[in-house]
PDB file of C-alpha atoms and ligand atoms in Angstrom:
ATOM      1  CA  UNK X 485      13.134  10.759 -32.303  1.00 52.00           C
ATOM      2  CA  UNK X 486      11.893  12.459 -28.900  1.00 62.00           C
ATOM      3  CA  UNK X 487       8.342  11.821 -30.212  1.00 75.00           C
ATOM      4  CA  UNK X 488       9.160   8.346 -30.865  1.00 76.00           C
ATOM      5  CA  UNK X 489      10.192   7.986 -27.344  1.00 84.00           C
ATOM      6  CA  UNK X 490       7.428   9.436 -26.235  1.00 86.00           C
ATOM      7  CA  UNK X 491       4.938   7.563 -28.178  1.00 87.00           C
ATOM      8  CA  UNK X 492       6.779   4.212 -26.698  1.00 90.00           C
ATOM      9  CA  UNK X 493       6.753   5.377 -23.042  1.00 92.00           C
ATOM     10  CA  UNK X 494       3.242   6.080 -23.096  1.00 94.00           C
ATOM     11  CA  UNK X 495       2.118   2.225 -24.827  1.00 96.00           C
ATOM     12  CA  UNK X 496       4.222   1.184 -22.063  1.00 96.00           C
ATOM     13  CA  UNK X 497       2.505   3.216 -18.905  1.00 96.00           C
ATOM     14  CA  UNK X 498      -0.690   2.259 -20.671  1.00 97.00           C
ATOM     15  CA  UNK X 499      -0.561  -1.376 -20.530  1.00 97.00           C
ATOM     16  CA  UNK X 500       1.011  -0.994 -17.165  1.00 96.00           C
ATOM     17  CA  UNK X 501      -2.029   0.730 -16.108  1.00 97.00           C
ATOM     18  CA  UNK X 502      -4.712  -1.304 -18.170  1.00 97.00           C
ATOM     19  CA  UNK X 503      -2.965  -4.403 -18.885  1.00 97.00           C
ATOM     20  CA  UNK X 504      -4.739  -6.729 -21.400  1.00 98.00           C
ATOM     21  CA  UNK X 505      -5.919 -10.541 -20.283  1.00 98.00           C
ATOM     22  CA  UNK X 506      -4.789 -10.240 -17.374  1.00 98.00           C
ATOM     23  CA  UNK X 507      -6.292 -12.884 -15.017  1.00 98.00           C
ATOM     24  CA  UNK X 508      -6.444 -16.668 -15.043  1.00 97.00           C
ATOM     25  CA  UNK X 509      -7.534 -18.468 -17.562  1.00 96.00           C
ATOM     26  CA  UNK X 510      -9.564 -21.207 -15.982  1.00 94.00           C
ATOM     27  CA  UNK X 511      -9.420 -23.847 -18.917  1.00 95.00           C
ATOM     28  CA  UNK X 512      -5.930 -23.498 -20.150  1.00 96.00           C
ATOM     29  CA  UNK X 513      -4.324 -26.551 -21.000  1.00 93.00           C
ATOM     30  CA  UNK X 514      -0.694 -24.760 -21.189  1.00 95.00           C
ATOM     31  CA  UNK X 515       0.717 -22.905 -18.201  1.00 95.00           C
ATOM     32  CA  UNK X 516       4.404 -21.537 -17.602  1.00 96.00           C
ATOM     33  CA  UNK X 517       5.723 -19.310 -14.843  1.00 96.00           C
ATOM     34  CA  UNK X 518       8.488 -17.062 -14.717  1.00 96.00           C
ATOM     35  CA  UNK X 519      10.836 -15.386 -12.359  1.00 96.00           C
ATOM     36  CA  UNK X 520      13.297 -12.420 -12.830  1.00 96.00           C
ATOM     37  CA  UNK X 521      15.215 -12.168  -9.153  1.00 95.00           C
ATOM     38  CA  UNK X 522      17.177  -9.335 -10.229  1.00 93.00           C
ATOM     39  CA  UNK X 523      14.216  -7.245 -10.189  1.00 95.00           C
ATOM     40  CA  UNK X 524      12.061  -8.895  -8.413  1.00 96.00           C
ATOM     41  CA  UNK X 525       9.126  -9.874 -10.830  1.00 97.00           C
ATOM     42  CA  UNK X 526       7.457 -13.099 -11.271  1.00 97.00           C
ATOM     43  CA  UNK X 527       4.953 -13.967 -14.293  1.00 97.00           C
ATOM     44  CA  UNK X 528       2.683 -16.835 -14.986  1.00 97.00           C
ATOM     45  CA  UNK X 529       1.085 -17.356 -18.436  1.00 97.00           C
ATOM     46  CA  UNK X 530      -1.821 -19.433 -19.655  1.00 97.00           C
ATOM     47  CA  UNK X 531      -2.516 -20.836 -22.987  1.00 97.00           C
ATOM     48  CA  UNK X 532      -5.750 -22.306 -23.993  1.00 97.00           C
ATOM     49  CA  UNK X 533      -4.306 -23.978 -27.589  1.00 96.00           C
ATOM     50  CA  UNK X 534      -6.911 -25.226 -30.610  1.00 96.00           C
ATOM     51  CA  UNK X 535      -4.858 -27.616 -32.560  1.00 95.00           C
ATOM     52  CA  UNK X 536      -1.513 -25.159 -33.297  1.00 95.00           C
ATOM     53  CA  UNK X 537      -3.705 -21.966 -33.004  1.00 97.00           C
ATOM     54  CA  UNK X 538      -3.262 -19.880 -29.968  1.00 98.00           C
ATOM     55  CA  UNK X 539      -7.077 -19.952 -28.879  1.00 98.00           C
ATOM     56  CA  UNK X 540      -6.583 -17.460 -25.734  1.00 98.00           C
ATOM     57  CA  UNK X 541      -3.890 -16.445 -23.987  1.00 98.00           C
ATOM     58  CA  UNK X 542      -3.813 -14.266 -20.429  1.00 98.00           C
ATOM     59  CA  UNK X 543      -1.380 -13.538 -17.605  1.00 98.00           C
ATOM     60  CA  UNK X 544      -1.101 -12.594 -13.983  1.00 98.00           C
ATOM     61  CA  UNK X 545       2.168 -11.907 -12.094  1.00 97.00           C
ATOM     62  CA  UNK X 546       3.749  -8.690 -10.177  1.00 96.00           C
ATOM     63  CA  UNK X 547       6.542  -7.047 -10.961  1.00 96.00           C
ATOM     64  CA  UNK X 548       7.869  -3.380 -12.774  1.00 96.00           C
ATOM     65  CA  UNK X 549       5.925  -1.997 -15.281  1.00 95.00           C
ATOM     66  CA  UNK X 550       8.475  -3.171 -17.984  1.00 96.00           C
ATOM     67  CA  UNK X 551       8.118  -6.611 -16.775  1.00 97.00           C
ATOM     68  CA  UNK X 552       3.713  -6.361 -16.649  1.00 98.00           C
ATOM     69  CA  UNK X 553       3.643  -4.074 -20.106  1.00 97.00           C
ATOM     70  CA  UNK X 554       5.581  -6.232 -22.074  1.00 98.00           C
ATOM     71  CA  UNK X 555       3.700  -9.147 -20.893  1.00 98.00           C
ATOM     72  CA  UNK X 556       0.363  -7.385 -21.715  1.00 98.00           C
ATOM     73  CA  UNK X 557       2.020  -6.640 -25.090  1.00 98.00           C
ATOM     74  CA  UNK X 558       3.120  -9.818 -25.664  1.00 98.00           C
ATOM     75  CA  UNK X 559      -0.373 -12.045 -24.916  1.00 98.00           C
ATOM     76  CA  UNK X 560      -1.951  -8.988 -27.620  1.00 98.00           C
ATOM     77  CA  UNK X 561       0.698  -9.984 -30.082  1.00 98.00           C
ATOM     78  CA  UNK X 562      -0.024 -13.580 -30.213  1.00 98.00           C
ATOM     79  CA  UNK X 563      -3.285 -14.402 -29.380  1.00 98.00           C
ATOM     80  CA  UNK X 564      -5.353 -16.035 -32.207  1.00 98.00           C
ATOM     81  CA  UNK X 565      -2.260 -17.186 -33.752  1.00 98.00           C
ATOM     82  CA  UNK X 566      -0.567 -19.958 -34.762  1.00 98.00           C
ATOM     83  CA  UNK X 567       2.551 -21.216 -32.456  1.00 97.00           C
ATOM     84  CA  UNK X 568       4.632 -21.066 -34.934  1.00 97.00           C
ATOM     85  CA  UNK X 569       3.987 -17.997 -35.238  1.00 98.00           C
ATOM     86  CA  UNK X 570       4.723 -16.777 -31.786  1.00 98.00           C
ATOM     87  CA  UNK X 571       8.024 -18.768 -31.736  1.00 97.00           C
ATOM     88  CA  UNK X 572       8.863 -16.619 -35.053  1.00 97.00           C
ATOM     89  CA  UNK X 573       7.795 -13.421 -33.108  1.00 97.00           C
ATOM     90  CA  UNK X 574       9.216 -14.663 -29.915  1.00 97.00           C
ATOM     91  CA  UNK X 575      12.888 -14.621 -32.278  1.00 97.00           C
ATOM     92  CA  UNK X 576      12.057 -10.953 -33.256  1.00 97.00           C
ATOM     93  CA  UNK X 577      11.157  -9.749 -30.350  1.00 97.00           C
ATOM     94  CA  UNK X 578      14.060 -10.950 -28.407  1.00 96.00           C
ATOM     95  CA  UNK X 579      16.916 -10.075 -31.034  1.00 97.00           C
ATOM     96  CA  UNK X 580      15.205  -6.660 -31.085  1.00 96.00           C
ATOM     97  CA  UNK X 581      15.186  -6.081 -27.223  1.00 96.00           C
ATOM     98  CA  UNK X 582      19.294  -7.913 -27.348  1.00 95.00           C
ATOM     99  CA  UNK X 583      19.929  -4.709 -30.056  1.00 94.00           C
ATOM    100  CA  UNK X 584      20.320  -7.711 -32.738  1.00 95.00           C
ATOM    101  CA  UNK X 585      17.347  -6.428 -34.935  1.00 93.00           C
ATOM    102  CA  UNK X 586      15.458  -2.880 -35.473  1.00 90.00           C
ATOM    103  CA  UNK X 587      12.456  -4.604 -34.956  1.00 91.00           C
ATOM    104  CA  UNK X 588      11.185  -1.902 -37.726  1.00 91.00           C
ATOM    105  CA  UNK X 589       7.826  -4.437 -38.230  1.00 92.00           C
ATOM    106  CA  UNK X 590       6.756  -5.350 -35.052  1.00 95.00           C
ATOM    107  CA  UNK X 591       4.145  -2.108 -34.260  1.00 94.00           C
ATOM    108  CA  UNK X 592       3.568  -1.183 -30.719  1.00 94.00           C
ATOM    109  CA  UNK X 593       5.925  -4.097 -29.898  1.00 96.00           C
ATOM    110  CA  UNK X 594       8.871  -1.394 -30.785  1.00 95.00           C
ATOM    111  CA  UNK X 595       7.941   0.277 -27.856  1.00 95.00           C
ATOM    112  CA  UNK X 596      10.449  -2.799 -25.789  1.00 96.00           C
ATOM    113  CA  UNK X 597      13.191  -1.872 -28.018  1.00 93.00           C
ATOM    114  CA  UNK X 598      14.270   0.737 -25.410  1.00 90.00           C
ATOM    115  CA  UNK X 599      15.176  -1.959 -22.877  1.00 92.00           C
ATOM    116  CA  UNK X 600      18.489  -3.303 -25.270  1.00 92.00           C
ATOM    117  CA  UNK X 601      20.183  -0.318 -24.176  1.00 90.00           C
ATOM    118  CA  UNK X 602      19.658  -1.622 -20.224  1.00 90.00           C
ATOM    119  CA  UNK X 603      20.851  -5.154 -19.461  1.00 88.00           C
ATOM    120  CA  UNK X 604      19.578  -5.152 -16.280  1.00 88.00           C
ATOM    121  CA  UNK X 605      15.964  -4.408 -18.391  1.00 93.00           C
ATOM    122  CA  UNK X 606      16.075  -7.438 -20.600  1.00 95.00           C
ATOM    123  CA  UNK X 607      15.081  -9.494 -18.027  1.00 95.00           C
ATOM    124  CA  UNK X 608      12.281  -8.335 -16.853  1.00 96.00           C
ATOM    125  CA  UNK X 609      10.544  -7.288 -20.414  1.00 97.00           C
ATOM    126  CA  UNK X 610      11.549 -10.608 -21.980  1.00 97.00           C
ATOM    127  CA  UNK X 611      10.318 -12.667 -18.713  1.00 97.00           C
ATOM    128  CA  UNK X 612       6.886 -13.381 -20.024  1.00 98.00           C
ATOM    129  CA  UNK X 613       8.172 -14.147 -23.654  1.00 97.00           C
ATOM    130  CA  UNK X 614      10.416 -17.045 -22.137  1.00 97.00           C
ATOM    131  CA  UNK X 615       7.488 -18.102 -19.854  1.00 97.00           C
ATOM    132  CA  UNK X 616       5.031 -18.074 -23.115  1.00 97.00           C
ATOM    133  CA  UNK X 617       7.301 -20.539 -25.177  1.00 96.00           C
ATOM    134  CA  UNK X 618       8.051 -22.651 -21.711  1.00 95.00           C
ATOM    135  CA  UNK X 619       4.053 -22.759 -21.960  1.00 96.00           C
ATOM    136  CA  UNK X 620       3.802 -23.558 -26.081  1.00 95.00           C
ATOM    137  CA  UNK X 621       6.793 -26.320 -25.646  1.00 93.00           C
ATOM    138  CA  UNK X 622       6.638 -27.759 -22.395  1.00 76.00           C
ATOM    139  CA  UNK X 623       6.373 -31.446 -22.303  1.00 56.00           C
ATOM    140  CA  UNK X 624       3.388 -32.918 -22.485  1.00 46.00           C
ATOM    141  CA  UNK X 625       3.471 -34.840 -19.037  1.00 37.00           C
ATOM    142  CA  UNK X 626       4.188 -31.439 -17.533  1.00 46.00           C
ATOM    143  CA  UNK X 627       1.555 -29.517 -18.958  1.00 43.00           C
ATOM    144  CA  UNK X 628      -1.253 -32.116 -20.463  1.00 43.00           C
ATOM    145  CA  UNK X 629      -3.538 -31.284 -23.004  1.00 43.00           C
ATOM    146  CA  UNK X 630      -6.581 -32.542 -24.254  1.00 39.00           C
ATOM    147  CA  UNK X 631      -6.567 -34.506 -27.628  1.00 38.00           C
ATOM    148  CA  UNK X 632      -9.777 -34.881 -29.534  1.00 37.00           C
ATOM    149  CA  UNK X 633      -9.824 -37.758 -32.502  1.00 35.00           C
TER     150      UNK X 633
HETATM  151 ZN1   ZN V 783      11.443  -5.782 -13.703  1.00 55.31          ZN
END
């Protein structure tokens, strides 16, 4: 179990260090933002969609490393898929960081699961999940997008 701890600390630290699309995305059609006050971290996410496929997906904000790692996780996880998809994921990954679910099939994902047993934590690595389906489901007057016939 130590190893397992281990394993998850260090894919956390990593994309804390390196995280992945990190930037703007200059054509999105879909962007959310989050805060989490209690810790201070803020998140804003950008979704370029192609029809009900996730086309790209990237992320800038500041915060804790949960908070940047588990967005860097989370744009990994969904990108290229569809948003139905994410939504199911989005379930997973949230009952598994609320101690609801093992999350036994969700990879390098499992490396959040340590957060259920800190509250306070929950916040800030679920911020950019809750600011990724604000993005997928906002309304449409809010966040436009570009129909093609
Ligand atoms: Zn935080």
């Amino acid at each position: 179990m130590a190893d397992l701890t281990e394993l998850y600390q260090s894919i956390i630290l990593d994309h804390n260090r390196r995280p992945r699309n990190y930037g703007e995305l200059p054509d999105a059609d879909r962007r959310a933002e989050g805060r989490n006050p209690l810790c201070g971290d803020t998140v804003a996410v950008y979704v370029k969609l192609d029809g009900d496929r996730i086309a790209a997906v990237r992320f800038t904000g500041q915060g804790c490393a949960i908070s940047k790692a588990s967005a860097s996780l989370m744009t990994a996880a969904v990108s290229g898929h569809s948003v139905s998809d994410a939504d199911a994921l989005f379930e997973k990954v949230h009952d598994m960081m609320l101690g609801k679910a093992s999350g036994d099939d969700l990879g390098s994902l499992r490396a959040l699961q340590g957060v259920s047993r800190f509250p306070v934590r929950v916040k800030c690595a679920s911020l950019a999940w809750h600011a990724l389906r604000n993005a997928l489901h906002a309304e449409a007057a809010q966040a436009p997008v570009a129909q093609t016939e």
